[in-house]
Structures are given as structure tokens and as C-alpha cells.
mmCIF file of C-alpha atoms in Angstrom:
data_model
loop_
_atom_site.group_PDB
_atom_site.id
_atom_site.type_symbol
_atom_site.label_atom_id
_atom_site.label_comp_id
_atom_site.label_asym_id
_atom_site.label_seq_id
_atom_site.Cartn_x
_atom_site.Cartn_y
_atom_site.Cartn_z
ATOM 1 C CA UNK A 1 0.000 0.000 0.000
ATOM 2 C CA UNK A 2 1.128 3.423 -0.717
ATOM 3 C CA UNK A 3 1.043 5.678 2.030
ATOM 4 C CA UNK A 4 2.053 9.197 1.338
ATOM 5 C CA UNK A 5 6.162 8.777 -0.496
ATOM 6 C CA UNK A 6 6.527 5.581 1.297
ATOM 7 C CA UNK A 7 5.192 1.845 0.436
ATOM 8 C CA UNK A 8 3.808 -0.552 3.236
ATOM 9 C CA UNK A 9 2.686 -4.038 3.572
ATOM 10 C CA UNK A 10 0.133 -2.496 6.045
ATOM 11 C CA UNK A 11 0.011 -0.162 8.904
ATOM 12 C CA UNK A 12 -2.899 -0.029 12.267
ATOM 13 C CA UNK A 13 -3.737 2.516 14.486
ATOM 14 C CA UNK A 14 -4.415 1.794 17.911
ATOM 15 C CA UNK A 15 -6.469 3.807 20.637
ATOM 16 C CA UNK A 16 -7.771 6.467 18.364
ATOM 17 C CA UNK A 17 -10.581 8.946 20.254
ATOM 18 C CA UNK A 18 -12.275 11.466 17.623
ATOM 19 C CA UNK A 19 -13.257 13.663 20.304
ATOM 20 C CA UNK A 20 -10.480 13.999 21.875
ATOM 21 C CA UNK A 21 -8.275 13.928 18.830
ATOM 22 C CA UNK A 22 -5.683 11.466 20.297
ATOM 23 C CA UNK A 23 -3.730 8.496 18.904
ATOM 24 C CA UNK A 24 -2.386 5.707 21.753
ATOM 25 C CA UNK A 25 -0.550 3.584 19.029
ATOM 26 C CA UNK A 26 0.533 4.058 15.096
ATOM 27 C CA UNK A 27 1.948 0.279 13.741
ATOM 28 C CA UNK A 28 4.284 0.415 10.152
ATOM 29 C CA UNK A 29 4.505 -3.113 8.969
ATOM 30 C CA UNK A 30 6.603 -4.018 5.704
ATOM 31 C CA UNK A 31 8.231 -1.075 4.916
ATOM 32 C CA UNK A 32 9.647 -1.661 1.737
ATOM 33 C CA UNK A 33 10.817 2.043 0.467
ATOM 34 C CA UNK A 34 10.341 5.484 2.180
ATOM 35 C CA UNK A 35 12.940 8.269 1.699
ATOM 36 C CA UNK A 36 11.962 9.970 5.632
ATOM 37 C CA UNK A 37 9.881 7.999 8.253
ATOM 38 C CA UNK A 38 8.188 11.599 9.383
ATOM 39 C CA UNK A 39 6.376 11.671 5.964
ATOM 40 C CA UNK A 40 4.368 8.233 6.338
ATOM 41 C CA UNK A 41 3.941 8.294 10.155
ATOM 42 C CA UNK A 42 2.312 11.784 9.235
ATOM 43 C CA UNK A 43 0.201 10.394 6.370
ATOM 44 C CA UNK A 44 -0.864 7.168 8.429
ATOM 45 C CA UNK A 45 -2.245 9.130 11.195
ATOM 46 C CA UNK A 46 -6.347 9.962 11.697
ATOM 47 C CA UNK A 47 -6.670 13.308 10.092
ATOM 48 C CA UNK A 48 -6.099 16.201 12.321
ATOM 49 C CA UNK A 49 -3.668 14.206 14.136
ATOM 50 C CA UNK A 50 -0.193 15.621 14.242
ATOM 51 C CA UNK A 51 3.243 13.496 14.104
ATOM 52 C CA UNK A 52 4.116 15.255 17.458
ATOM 53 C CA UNK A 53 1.209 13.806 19.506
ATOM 54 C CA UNK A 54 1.649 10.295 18.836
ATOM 55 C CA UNK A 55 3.508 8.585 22.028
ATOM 56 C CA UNK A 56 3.942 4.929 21.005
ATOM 57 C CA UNK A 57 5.299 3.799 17.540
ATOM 58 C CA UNK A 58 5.544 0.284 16.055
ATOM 59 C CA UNK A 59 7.899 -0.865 13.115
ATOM 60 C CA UNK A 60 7.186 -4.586 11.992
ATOM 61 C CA UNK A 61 9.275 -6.858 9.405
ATOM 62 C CA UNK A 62 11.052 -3.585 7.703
ATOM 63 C CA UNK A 63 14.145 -2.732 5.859
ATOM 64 C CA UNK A 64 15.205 0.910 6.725
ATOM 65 C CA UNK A 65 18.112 2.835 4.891
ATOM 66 C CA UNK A 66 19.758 5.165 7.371
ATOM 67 C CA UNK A 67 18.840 8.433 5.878
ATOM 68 C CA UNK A 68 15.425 7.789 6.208
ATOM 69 C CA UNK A 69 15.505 8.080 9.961
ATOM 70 C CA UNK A 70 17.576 10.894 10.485
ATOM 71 C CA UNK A 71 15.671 14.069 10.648
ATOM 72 C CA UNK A 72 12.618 12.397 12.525
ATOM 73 C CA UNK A 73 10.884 15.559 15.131
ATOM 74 C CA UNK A 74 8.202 13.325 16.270
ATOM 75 C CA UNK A 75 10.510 10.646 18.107
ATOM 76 C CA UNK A 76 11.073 13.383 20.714
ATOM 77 C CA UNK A 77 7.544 12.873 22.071
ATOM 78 C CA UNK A 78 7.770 9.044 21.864
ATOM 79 C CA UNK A 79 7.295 7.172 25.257
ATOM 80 C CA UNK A 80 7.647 3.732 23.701
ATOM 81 C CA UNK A 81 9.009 2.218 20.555
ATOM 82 C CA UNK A 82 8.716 -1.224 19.341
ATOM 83 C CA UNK A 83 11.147 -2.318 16.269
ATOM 84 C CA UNK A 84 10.919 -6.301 15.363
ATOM 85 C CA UNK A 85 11.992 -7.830 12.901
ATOM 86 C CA UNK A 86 13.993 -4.717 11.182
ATOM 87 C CA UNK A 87 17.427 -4.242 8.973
ATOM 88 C CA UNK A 88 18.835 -1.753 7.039
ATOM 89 C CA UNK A 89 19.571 -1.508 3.529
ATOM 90 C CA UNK A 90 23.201 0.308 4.690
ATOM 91 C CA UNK A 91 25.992 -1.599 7.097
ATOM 92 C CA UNK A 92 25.669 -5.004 5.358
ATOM 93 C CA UNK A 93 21.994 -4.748 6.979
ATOM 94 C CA UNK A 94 22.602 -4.233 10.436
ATOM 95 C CA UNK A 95 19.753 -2.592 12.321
ATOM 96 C CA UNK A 96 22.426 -0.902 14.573
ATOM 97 C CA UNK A 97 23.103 2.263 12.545
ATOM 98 C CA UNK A 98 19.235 2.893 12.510
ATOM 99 C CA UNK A 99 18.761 2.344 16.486
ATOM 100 C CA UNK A 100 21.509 4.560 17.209
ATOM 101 C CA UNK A 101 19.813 7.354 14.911
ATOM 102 C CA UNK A 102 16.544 6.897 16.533
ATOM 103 C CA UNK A 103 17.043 6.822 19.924
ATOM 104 C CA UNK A 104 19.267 9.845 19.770
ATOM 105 C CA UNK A 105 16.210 11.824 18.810
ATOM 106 C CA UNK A 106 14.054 10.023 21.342
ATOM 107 C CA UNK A 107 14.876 10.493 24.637
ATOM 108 C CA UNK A 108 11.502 10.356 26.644
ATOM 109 C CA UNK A 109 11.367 6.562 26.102
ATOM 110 C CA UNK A 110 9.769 4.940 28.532
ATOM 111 C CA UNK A 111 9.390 1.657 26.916
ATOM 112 C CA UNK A 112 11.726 -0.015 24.448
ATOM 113 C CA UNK A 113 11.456 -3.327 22.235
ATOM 114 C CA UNK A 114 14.370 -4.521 20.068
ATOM 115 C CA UNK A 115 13.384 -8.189 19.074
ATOM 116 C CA UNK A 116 15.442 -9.508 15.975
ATOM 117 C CA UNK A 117 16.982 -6.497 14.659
ATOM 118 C CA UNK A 118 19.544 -8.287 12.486
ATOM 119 C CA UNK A 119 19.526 -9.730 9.031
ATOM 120 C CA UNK A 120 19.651 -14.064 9.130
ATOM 121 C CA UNK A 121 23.744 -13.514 7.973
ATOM 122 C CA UNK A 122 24.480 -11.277 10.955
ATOM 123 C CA UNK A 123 22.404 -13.612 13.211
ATOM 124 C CA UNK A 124 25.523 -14.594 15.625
ATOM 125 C CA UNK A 125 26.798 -10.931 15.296
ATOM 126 C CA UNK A 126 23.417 -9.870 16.558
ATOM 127 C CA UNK A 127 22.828 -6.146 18.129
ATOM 128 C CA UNK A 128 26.963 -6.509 19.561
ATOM 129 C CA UNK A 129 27.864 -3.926 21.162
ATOM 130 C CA UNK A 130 24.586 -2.420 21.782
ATOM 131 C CA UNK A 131 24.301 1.236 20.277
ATOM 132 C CA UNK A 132 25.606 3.840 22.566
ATOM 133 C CA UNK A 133 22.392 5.791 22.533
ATOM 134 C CA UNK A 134 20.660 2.409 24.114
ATOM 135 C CA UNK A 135 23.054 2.285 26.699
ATOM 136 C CA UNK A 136 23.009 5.953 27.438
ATOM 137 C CA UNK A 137 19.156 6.229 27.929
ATOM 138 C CA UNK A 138 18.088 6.777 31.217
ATOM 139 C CA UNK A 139 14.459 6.728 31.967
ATOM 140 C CA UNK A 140 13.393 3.228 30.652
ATOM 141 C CA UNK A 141 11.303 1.396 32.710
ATOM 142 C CA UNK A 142 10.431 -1.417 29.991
ATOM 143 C CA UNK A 143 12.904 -3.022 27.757
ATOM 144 C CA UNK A 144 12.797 -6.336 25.497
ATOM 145 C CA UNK A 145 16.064 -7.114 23.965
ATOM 146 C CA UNK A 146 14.458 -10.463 22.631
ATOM 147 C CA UNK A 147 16.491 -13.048 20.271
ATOM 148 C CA UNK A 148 19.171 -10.624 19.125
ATOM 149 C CA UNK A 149 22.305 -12.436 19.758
ATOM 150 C CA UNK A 150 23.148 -11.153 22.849
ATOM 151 C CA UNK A 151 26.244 -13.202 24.647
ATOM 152 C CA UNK A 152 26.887 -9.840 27.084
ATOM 153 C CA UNK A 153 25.062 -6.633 28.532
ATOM 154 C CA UNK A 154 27.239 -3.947 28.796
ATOM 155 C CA UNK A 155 26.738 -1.139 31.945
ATOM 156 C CA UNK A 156 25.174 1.914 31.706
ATOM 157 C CA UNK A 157 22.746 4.583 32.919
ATOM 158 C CA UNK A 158 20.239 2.514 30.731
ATOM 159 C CA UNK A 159 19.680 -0.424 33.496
ATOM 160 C CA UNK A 160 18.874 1.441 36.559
ATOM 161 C CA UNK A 161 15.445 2.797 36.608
ATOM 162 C CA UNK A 162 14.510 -0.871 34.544
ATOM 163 C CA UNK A 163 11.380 -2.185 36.420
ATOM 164 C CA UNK A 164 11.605 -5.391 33.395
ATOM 165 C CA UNK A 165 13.578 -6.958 31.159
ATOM 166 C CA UNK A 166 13.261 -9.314 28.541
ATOM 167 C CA UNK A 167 16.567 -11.355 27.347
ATOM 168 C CA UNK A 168 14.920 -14.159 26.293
ATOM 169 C CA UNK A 169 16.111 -15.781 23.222
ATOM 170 C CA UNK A 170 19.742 -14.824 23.535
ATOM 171 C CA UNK A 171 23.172 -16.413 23.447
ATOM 172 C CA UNK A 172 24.164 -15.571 26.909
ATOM 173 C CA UNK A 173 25.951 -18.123 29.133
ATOM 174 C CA UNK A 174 26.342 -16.488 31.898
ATOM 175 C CA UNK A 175 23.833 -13.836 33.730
ATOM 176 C CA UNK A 176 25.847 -10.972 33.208
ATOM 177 C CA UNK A 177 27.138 -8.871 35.897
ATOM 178 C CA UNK A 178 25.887 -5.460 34.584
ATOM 179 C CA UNK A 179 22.395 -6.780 35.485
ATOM 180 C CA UNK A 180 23.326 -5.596 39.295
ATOM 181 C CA UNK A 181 22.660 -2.242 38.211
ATOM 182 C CA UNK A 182 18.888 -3.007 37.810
ATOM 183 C CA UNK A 183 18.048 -3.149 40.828
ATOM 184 C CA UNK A 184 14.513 -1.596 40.232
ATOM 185 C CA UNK A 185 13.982 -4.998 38.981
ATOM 186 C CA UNK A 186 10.605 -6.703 38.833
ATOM 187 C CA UNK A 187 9.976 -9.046 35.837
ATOM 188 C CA UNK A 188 13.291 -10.463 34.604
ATOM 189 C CA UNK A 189 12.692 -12.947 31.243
ATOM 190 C CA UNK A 190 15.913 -15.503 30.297
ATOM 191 C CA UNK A 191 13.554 -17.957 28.606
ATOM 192 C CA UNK A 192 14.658 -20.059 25.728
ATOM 193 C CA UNK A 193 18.427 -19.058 26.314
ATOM 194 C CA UNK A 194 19.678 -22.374 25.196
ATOM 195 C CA UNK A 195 23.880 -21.505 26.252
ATOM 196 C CA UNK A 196 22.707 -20.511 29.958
ATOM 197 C CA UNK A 197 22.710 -22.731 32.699
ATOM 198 C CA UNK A 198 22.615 -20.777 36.490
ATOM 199 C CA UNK A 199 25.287 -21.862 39.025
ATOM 200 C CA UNK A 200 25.425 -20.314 42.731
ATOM 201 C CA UNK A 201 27.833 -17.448 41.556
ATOM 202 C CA UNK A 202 24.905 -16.029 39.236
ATOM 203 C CA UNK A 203 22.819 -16.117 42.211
ATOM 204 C CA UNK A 204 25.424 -15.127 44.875
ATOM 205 C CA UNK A 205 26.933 -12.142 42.306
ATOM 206 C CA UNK A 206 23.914 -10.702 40.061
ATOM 207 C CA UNK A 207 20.508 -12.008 41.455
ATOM 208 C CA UNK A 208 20.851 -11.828 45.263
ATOM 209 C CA UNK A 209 20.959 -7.950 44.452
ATOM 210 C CA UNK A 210 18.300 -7.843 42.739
ATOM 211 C CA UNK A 211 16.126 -7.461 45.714
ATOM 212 C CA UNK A 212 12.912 -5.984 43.970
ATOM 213 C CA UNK A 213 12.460 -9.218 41.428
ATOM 214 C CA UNK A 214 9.232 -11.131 41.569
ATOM 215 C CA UNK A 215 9.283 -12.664 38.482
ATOM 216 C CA UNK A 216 11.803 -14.793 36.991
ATOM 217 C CA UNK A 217 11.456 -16.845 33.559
ATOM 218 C CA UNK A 218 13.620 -19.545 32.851
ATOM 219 C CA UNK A 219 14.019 -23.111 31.262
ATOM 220 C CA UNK A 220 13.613 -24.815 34.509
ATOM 221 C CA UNK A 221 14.382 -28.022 33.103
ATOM 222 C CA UNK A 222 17.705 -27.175 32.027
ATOM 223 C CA UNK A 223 18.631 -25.793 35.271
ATOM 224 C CA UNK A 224 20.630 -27.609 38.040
ATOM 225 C CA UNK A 225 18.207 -28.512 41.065
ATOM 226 C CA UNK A 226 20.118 -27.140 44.039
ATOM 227 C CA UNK A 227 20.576 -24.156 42.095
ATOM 228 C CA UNK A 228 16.739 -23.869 42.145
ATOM 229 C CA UNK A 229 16.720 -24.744 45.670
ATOM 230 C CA UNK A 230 18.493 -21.837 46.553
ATOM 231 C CA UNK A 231 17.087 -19.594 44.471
ATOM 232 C CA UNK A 232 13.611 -20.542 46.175
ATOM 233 C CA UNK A 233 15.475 -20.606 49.847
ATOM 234 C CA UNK A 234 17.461 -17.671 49.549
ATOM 235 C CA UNK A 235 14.699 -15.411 47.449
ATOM 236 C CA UNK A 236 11.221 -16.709 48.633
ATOM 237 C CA UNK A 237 9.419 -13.693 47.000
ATOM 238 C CA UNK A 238 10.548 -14.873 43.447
ATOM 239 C CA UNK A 239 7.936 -16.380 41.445
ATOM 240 C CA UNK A 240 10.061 -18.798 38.413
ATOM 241 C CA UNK A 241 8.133 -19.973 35.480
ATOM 242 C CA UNK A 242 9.139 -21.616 32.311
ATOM 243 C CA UNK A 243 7.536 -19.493 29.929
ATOM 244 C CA UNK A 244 7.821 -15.748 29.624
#
């Protein structure tokens, strides 16, 4: 579908209240060619809706060149962002370049989702390192980091006001110490992480700190059974499941 300069597989809006003239949620699926994201996000919206009042943004299954994200006004009023799924035409297609640009323009997030955000040939490579504008954004409360190759999380101002996390899907084999920044903790997902198997130093060094957490997802039945013993001894307020 065309939608103003740009061409979609599809895009939803989400929450939309005539009378009050507000937007909750715009979703871009497909993107397939658009010269500037502000254009489209403008023509997608209800009319009479501007750019600059729309707080959460979805991109689904796109490939996005660099320069089309680069002079984007309306990420400065974004709360939460969602990208899954997405490349980029430049840097071999890594989605890294892209992230970097957008999240230096948005720095009210509140909520952030990065879930696959590599081409299948970069697929070990993954999101490493993590842009510096991730890692420099204070204020997130929510973030996914889903199935991007992850085998580390670096420190930075980005983990400590964190109330979840989702690392589920990773290649981490070890929980990594950063994560003792977090401490703001509550949901913590590690599901499906096939290379991570908890010892007592991952609870003794990262977990033990994380004094807030009440929710822990894991593959249980990969993990060793004192560990789990002590995890439910030692932090009785922790609920564990198996799915996230």
C-alpha cells in the first residue's frame, strides 16, 4: 500500500478517540521504500492528528536505509518504541546504525522493544555492542532485547530505573554482571536461552541484588536442582516460570 512517499505491507492505528483527537498507538509493517519515516507516520495518522502527539510507535518486518531516519521531530515525544523484525539496507543490513539514529532523537522513552533487529547472515553478530544511545538512555522502565544475539550486557545509565527486562532468546551463558545495576527490577525474562545454565555465583553475584524481582522466567528443566533450591530458599518472593 502506498502511504504518502513511502510503500507498506500495512500499517494499524491503535487507541484512536475522535473527540479527543488522540492516537495511543501508530503500527508500520513491511516497509519496503520510504525516503523519511516523518512523511508516512504523518500520512498514516487519523486526520487532524499531528506526528508530534503520537507517544507509542511500532515498526514490523522492515528494511530501513539510514537516511530515512535521520531528521525524525516526532521521536522526541515518543514514550515507547517497538522495532521487530527490522534491517537496514546500509551496514551489510545491520539494524544498529538505525537504532543509534533513533534513539538519539528520542529520549523520553519509557518503553523499548528490540526483538530480531539483524539480518539471518548477521544472526551470531546480533545487536553486539549495543548502540551507545541504548546504553546511554536513562528513563526506561520497559525493555525487550528479545532473540538478538546477545552473549553480554554492557553497563550503563540505561539499566537502573529498569522495572523489566526481557533477554529471552539470547546467546548468553552467563547472567551478566551489569544486570546488578537493575536493581529496580521486577519481571526479569531468560527464557529459551539455550547456552545458559545458572550456578550459585549467578545467584550469589547478580541475582541476590536484585532485591525488587518477583518474576523470573527460565528453562527450569535445564537448570541444576540445588541451584533452584536456593534460588527458592534464599529469594522466597521470586515467582520462576518456564515461559515468559
Amino acid at each position: 500500500m502506498q502511504v504518502g512517499d513511502a510503500v507498506l505491507g500495512g500499517c494499524a492505528v491503535e487507541g484512536y478517540n475522535r473527540a479527543a483527537g488522540t492516537v495511543q498507538e501508530l503500527q508500520l509493517r513491511s516497509i519496503e521504500s520510504v525516503p523519511g519515516l516523518q512523511q508516512p507516520v504523518a500520512a498514516a495518522l487519523p486526520p487532524g492528528i499531528r506526528p508530534s502527539q503520537l507517544r507509542r510507535l511500532g515498526i514490523f518486518g522492515s528494511n530501513l536505509p539510514l537516511q530515512s531516519v535521520v531528521d525524525c521531530p516526532f521521536l522526541a515525544h515518543l514514550t515507547s518504541l517497538e522495532l521487530v523484525s527490522c534491517s537496514s539496507t546500509s551496514y551489510s543490513g545491520s539494524a544498529a546504525p538505525v537504532i543509534q539514529a533513533l534513539l538519539e532523537q528520542a529520549p523520553g522513552l519509557l518503553s523499548l522493544t528490540l526483538m530480531r533487529c539483524s539480518t539471518h547472515h548477521l544472526r551470531l553478530q546480533g545487536l553486539q555492542p549495543l548502540p551507545p544511545a541504548l546504553i546511554n538512555l536513562a528513563g526506561l522502565q520497559h525493555l525487550s532485547l528479545a532473540d538478538n544475539g546477545l552473549t553480554e550486557l554492557p553497563p550503563g545509565p540505561y539499566l537502573s530505573g529498569l522495572e523489566s527486562l526481557d533477554l529471552s532468546c539470547n546467546n548468553l551463558d552467563r547472567l551478566p554482571p551489569a544486570l546488578t545495576a537493575a536493581s529496580s527490577l521486577t519481571s526479569l525474562s531468560l527464557a529459551r536461552s539455550n547456552r545458559l545454565v545458572l550456578n550459585d555465583a549467578d545467584i550469589d553475584d547478580v541475582l541476590s541484588h536484585l532485591t525488587h524481582l518477583r518474576r523470573l522466567h527460565l528453562d527450569v528443566g535445564r537448570m541444576p536442582l540445588h541451584v533452584l533450591g536456593q534460588l527458592s530458599q534464599r529469594m522466597p518472593q521470586l515467582h520462576i516460570s518456564e515461559v515468559a
